[in-house]
Each structure stands twice: as C-alpha cells, then as structure tokens.
CSV table of C-alpha atoms in Angstrom, one decimal:
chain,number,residue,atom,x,y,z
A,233,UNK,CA,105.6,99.4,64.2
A,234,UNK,CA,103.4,96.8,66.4
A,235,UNK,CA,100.2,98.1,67.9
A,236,UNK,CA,101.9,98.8,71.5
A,237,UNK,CA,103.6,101.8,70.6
A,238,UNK,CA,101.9,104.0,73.5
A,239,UNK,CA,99.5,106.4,72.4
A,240,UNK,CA,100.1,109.9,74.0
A,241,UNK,CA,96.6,112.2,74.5
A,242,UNK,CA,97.3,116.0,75.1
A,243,UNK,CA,95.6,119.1,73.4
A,244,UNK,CA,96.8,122.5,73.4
A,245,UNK,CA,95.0,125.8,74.8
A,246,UNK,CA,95.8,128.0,71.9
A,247,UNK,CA,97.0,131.1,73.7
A,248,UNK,CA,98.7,131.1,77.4
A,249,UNK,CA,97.1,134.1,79.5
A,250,UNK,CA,99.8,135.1,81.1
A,251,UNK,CA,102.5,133.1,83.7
A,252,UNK,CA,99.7,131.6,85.8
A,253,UNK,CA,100.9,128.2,85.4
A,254,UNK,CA,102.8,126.2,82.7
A,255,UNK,CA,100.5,124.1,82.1
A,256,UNK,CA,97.8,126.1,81.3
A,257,UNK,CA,98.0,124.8,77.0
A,258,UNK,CA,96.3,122.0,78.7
A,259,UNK,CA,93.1,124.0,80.0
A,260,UNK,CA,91.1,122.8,76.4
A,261,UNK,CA,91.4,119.3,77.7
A,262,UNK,CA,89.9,119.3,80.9
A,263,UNK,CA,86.4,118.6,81.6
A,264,UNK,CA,85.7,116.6,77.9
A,265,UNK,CA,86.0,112.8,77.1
A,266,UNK,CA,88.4,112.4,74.2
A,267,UNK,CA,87.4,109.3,72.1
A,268,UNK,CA,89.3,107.8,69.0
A,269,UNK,CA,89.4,105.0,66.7
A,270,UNK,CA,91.3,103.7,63.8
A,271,UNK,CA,93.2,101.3,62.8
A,272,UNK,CA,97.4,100.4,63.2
A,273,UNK,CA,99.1,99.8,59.6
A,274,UNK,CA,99.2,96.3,61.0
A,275,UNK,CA,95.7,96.4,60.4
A,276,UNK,CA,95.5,95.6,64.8
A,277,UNK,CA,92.3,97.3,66.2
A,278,UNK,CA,93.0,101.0,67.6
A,279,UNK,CA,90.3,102.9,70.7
A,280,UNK,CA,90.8,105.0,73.1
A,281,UNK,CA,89.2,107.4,75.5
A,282,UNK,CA,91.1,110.0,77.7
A,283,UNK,CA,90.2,112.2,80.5
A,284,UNK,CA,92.7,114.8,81.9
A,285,UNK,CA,92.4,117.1,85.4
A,286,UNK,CA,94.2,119.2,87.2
A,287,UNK,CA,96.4,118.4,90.3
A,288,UNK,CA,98.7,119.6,93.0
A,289,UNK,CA,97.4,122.9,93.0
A,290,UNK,CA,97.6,122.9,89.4
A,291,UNK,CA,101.7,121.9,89.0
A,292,UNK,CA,100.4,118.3,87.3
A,293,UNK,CA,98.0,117.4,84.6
A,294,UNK,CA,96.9,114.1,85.3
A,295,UNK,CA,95.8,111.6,82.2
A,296,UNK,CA,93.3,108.3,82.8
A,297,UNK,CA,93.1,106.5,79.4
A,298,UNK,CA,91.2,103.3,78.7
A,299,UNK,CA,92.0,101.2,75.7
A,300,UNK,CA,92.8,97.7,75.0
A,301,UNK,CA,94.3,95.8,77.6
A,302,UNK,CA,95.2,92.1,76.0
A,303,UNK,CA,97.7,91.5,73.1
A,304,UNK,CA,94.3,89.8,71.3
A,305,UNK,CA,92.1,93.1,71.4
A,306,UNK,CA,89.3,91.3,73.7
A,307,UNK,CA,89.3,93.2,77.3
A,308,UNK,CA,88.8,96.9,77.0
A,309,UNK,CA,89.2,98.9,80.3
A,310,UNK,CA,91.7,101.1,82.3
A,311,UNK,CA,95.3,100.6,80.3
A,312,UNK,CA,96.9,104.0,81.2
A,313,UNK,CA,98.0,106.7,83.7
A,314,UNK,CA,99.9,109.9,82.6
A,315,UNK,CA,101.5,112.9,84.1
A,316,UNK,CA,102.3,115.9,82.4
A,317,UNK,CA,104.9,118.6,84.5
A,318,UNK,CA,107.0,121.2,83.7
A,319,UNK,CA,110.4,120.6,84.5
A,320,UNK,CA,112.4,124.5,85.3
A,321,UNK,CA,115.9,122.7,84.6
A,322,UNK,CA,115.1,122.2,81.2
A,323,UNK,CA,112.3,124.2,80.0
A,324,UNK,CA,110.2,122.0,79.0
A,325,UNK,CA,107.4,119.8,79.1
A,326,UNK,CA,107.9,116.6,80.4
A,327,UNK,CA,105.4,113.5,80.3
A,328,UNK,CA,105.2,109.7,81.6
A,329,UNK,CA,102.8,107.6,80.5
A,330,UNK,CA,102.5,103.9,82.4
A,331,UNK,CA,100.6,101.4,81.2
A,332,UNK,CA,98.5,98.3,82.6
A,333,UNK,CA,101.4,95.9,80.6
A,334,UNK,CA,103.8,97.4,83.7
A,335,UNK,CA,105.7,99.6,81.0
A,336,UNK,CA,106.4,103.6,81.5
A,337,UNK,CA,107.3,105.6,78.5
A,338,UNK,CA,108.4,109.1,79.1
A,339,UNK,CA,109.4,112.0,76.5
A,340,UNK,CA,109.1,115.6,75.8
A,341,UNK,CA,106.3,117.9,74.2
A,342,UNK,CA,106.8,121.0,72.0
A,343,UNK,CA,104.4,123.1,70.5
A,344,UNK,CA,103.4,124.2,66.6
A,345,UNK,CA,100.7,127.3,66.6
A,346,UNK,CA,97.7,125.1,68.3
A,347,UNK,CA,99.1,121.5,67.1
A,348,UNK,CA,101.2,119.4,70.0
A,349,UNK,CA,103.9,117.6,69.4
A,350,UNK,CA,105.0,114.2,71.6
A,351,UNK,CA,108.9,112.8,70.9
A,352,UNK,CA,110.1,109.6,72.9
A,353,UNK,CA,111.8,106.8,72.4
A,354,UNK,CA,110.4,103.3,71.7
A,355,UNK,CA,113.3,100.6,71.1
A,356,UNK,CA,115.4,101.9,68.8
A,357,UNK,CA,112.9,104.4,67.6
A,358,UNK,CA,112.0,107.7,68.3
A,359,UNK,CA,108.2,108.0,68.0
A,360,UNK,CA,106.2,111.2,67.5
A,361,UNK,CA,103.0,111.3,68.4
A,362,UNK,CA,101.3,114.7,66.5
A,363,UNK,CA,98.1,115.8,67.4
A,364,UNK,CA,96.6,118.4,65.1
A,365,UNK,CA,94.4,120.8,65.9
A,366,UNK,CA,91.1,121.4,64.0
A,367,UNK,CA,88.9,123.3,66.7
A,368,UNK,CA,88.2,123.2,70.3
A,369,UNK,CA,86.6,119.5,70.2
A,370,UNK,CA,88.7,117.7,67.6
A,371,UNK,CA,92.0,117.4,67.1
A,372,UNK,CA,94.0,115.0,64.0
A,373,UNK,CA,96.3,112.1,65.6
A,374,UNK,CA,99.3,110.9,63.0
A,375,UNK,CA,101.5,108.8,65.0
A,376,UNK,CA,105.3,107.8,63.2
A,377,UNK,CA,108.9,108.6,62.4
A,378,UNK,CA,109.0,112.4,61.9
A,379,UNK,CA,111.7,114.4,61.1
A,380,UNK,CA,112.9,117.7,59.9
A,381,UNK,CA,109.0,118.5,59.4
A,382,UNK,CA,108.2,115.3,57.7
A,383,UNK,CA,106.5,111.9,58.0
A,384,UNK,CA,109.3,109.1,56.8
A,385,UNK,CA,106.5,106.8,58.1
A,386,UNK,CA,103.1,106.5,59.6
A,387,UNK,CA,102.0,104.1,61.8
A,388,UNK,CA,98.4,105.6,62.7
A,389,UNK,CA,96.6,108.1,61.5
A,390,UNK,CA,93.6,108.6,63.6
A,391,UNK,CA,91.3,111.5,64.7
A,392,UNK,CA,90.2,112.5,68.9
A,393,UNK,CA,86.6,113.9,69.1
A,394,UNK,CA,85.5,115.0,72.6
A,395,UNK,CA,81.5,115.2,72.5
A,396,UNK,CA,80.2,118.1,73.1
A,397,UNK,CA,77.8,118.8,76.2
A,398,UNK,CA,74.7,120.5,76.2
A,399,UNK,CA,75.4,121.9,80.2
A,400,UNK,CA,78.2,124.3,80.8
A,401,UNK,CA,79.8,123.4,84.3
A,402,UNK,CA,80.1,126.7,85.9
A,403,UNK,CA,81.2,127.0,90.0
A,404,UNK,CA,78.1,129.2,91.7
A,405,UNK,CA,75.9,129.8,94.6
A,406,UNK,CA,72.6,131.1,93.3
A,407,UNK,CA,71.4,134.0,91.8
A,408,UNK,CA,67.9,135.8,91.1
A,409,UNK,CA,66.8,138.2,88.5
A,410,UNK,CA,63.8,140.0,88.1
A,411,UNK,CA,63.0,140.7,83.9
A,412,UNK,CA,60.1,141.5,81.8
A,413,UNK,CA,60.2,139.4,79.0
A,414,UNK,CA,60.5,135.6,80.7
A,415,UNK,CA,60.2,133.7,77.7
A,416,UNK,CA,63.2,135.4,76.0
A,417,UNK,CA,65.5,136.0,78.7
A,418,UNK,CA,65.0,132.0,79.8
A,419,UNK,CA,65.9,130.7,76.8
A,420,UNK,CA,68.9,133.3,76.6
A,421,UNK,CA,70.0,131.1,79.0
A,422,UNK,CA,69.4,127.7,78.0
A,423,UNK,CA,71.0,128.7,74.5
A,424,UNK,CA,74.6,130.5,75.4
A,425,UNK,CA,74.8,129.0,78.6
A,426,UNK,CA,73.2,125.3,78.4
A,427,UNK,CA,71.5,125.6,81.9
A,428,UNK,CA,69.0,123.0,82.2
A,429,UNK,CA,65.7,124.2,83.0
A,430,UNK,CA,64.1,123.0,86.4
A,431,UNK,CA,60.0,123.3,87.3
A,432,UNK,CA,59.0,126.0,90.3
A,433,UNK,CA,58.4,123.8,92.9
A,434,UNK,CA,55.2,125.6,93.1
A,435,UNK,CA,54.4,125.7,89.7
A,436,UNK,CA,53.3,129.4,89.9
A,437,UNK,CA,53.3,131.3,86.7
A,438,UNK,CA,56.1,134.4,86.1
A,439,UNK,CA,58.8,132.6,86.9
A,440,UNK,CA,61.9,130.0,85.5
A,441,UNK,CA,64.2,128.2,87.1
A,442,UNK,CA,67.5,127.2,86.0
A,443,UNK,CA,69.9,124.4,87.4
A,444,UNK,CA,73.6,126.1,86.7
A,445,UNK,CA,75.8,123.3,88.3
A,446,UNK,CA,75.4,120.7,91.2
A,447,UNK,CA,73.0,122.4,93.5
A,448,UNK,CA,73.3,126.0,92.0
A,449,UNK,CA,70.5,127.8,90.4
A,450,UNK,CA,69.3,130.6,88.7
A,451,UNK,CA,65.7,132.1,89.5
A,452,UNK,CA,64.0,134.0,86.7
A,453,UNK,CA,60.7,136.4,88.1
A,454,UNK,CA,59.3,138.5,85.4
A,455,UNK,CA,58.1,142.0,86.3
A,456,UNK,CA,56.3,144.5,84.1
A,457,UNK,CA,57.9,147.7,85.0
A,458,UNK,CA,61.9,147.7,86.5
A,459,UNK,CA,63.3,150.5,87.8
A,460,UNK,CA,66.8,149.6,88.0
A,461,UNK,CA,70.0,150.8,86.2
A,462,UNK,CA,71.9,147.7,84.9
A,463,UNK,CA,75.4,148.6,85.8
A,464,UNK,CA,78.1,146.2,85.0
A,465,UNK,CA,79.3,146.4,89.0
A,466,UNK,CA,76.6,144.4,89.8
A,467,UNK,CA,77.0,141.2,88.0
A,468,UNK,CA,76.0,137.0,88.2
A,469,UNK,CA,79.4,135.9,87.9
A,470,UNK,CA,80.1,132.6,86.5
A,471,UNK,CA,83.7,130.5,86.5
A,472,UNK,CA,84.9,128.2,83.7
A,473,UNK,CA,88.4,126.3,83.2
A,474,UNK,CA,88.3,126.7,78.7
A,475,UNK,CA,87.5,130.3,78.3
A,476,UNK,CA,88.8,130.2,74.8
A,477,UNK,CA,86.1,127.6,74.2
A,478,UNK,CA,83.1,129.6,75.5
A,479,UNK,CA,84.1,132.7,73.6
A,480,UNK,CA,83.9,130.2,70.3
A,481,UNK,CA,80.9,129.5,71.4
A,482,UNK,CA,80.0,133.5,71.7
A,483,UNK,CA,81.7,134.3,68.3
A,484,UNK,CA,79.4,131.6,66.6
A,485,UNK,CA,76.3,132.8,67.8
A,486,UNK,CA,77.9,136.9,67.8
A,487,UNK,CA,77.1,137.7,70.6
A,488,UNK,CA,79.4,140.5,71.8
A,489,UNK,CA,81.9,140.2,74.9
A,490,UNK,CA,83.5,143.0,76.5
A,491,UNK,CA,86.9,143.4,79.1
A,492,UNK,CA,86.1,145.3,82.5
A,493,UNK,CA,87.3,149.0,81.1
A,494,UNK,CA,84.3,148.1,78.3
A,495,UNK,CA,86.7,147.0,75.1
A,496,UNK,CA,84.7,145.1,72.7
A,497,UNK,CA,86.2,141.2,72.0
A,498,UNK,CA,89.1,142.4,74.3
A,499,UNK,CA,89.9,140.1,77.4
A,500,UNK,CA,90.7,141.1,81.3
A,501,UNK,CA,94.1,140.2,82.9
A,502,UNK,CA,93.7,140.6,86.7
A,503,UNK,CA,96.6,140.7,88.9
A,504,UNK,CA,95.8,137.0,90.8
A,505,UNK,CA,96.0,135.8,86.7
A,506,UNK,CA,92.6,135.4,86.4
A,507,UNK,CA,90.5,136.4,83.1
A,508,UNK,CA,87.8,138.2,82.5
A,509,UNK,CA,84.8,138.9,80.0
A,510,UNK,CA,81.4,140.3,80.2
A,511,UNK,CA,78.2,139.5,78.3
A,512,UNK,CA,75.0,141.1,78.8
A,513,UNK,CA,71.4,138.9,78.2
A,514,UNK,CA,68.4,140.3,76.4
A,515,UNK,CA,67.3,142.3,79.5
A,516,UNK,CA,70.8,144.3,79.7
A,517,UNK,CA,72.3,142.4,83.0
A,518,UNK,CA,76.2,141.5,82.8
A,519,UNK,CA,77.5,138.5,83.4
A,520,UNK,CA,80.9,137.9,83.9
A,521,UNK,CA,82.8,135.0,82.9
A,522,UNK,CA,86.1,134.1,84.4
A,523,UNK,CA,88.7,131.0,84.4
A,524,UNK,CA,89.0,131.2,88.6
A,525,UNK,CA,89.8,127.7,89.5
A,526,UNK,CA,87.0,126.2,92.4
C-alpha cells in the first residue's frame, strides 16, 4: 500500500449523554492538536496534525489536517479537509475527506467500546483506518486490510498524541470570592482548573487574580472572619465542551464531584441536554461544571 492511502483522524467520546446530537463521540477531539508520526511499510515518511470543531449548530464536525503535500516528502502544510455527518437514512456515520492532490475519499465509521473504526474504499481495496484508544490524549493508529476482527495486513502503525494544556478554556463573565486562606484557595485554582494567575493592577496585598478565558477573570479577596452559608444555589459556573476529560482530571487528583440532587461521582442530565457536576474548593464554594456550548 503506497503512502497516499488517506489518513482518517477521529476520536471517540467514550459515553454519549443522551440524544443531544450524534455527533457528540467527537466532543474528546475538540479543542486539542492531534500530532503523529511514523513511518509507511514502504519506509515513506508519515506526520500529521489535526484539529476538529464544531459546525452548523453542531450537525458537522469539521476536520483541518496538515501533512505532506508533495509525492517527495519536502513541502509540509495544509493537505486536508474533512466532514463528519450523520446520515438518518442509514444510521450511520458518514465522513469525506478531500485532499490538496484534488482527491475526496469518503466511507463509514463504527464504534468498538472507546476505539473508532474508519472503512472505505481505496482502488480495489477496502482500507480500515483503527484508532485505539488509550486515554483522553492518546489514541493507537493501525491503518490496513481488516477483517472479521483481524489485521491480514498493516500498512501503518502509528500513535496520535494531543498535548496537553496547562489552561482550561472555560466560557465566563467574571466572578469574585471573598476567602480566608488566599494562598490555598489560589492555587486550588491554578491546580484543578489551570487558570493563569494575573498581578492586582494595584499590587495591594489580600488579594489574587485569575485570568479564566479571553477577558474573563476571577478575583480572589481574603477576609478573616465570613459569615456566609456556602449553599450550592449560589455557584461560579464554568462551561466546557470534554466533560469526561475534566472529570479524569478530578478522579486523578480525587477530588470529589457531585450531581445537583448531591449524588457523589454521579452526573446531571438537564432537560435542554446539558450536563452537570459540582466541585467545591478548599473554602466550601461550588462550582459547577457544565458542557453548554458558547
């Protein structure tokens, strides 16, 4: 198999919450850089980065992937755009993948547990592109002739790492809190969150600032005595599009997430499809964390 055989880029979200949309598997994808390299059984030159985002309300996943774009493995830059859909008729998810050569190649995706699974036809062939997954950033590319649950041949077997950020992109205004221990409660924050700290544009003592996302921030003041009663209905409330992701991230460092009605490591459905959890920080405030789309 030569080294053109198109290379498909798609992750799944483990679990679907819900009938929201169909393409919702795709959610761990969006927002990261995928990068990949390896080599063809040719022994021709494989690399490749992918981005994927939402579009059309949501009803298309749209793929930008740069790789090689000359037969001698010189000129690296923009070499595909892909569209992921669910088509009704069928049930099923469709794909079409055209390339800077003029080419489109178009097939079907199924799913195994958390693995994805890419059939289409290349010549005479029918080419399966398999993407395992290993966790949230990484997934295990074997590309070849597979059948009945087995490789008959390989042409690539690679691996897709998306680099992990240190800054959680969250969609918010700005929020205040007033706390007694500073020091902990800020770096609560940069920790679970990844907020980059920002100086007081005073530079007063007693109090931290946090950029969340674009121009949004979060004000820490410390207090010595509070009087107020940290009820969950009064909440910062932050959006993100992989909520799967950040409760990994919870899990690893155990700290414990809650539904609305208080279930420990249980999830909120709300009627508009959105989810739901709630943390609370050292000082006791919740924070919810939702997949509302911004």
């Amino acid at each position: 198999m030569k080294k053109y055989v198109v290379v498909l880029a798609m992750g799944l979200f483990a679990q679907s919450y819900g009938q929201q949309s169909q393409l919702s598997l795709f959610d761990n994808l969006i927002g990261k850089t995928w990068k990949s390299e390896g080599t063809w059984g040719d022994g021709s030159k494989f690399k490749q980065e992918i981005e994927f985002k939402y579009s059309l309300d949501s009803t298309l996943i749209v793929s930008e992937a740069l790789g090689f774009t000359n037969k001698e493995q010189t000129d690296y830059g923009p070499r595909n755009h892909g569209i992921r859909k669910f088509d009704k008729q069928s049930n099923t998810i469709k794909f079409w993948e055209f390339d800077v050569f003029g080419g489109v190649t178009e097939g079907t995706v199924r799913s195994k547990g958390k693995d994805i699974i890419y059939t289409y036809a290349y010549g005479e062939s029918t080419v399966t592109d398999y993407w395992q997954y290993v966790d949230a950033y990484t997934y295990n590319l074997t590309i070849g002739d597979f059948e009945n649950g087995q490789w008959k041949q390989k042409y690539l077997s690679a691996q897709y790492i998306a680099p992990k950020k240190n800054k959680v992109s969250f969609d918010f205004d700005h929020q205040s809190l007033v706390v007694t221990n500073l020091m902990k409660t800020g770096d609560f924050y940069k920790d679970v969150f990844g907020f980059e700290e920002i100086p007081h544009p005073e530079r007063k003592p007693g109090f931290r600032w946090f950029n969340i996302y674009g121009n949004s921030q979060l004000h820490l003041i410390k207090k010595d005595v509070i009087e107020f009663k940290k009820d969950k209905s009064i909440h910062l409330c932050l959006s993100i599009q992989n909520l799967e992701g950040f409760i990994e991230r919870l899990i690893l460092k155990e700290i414990d997430f809650y539904d609305w009605p208080g279930n420990k490591g249980s999830v909120t459905d709300r009627a508009d499809g959105v989810k739901q959890i709630y943390i609370q920080d050292p000082e006791g405030y919740w924070i919810e964390i939702n997949t509302a789309k911004h």
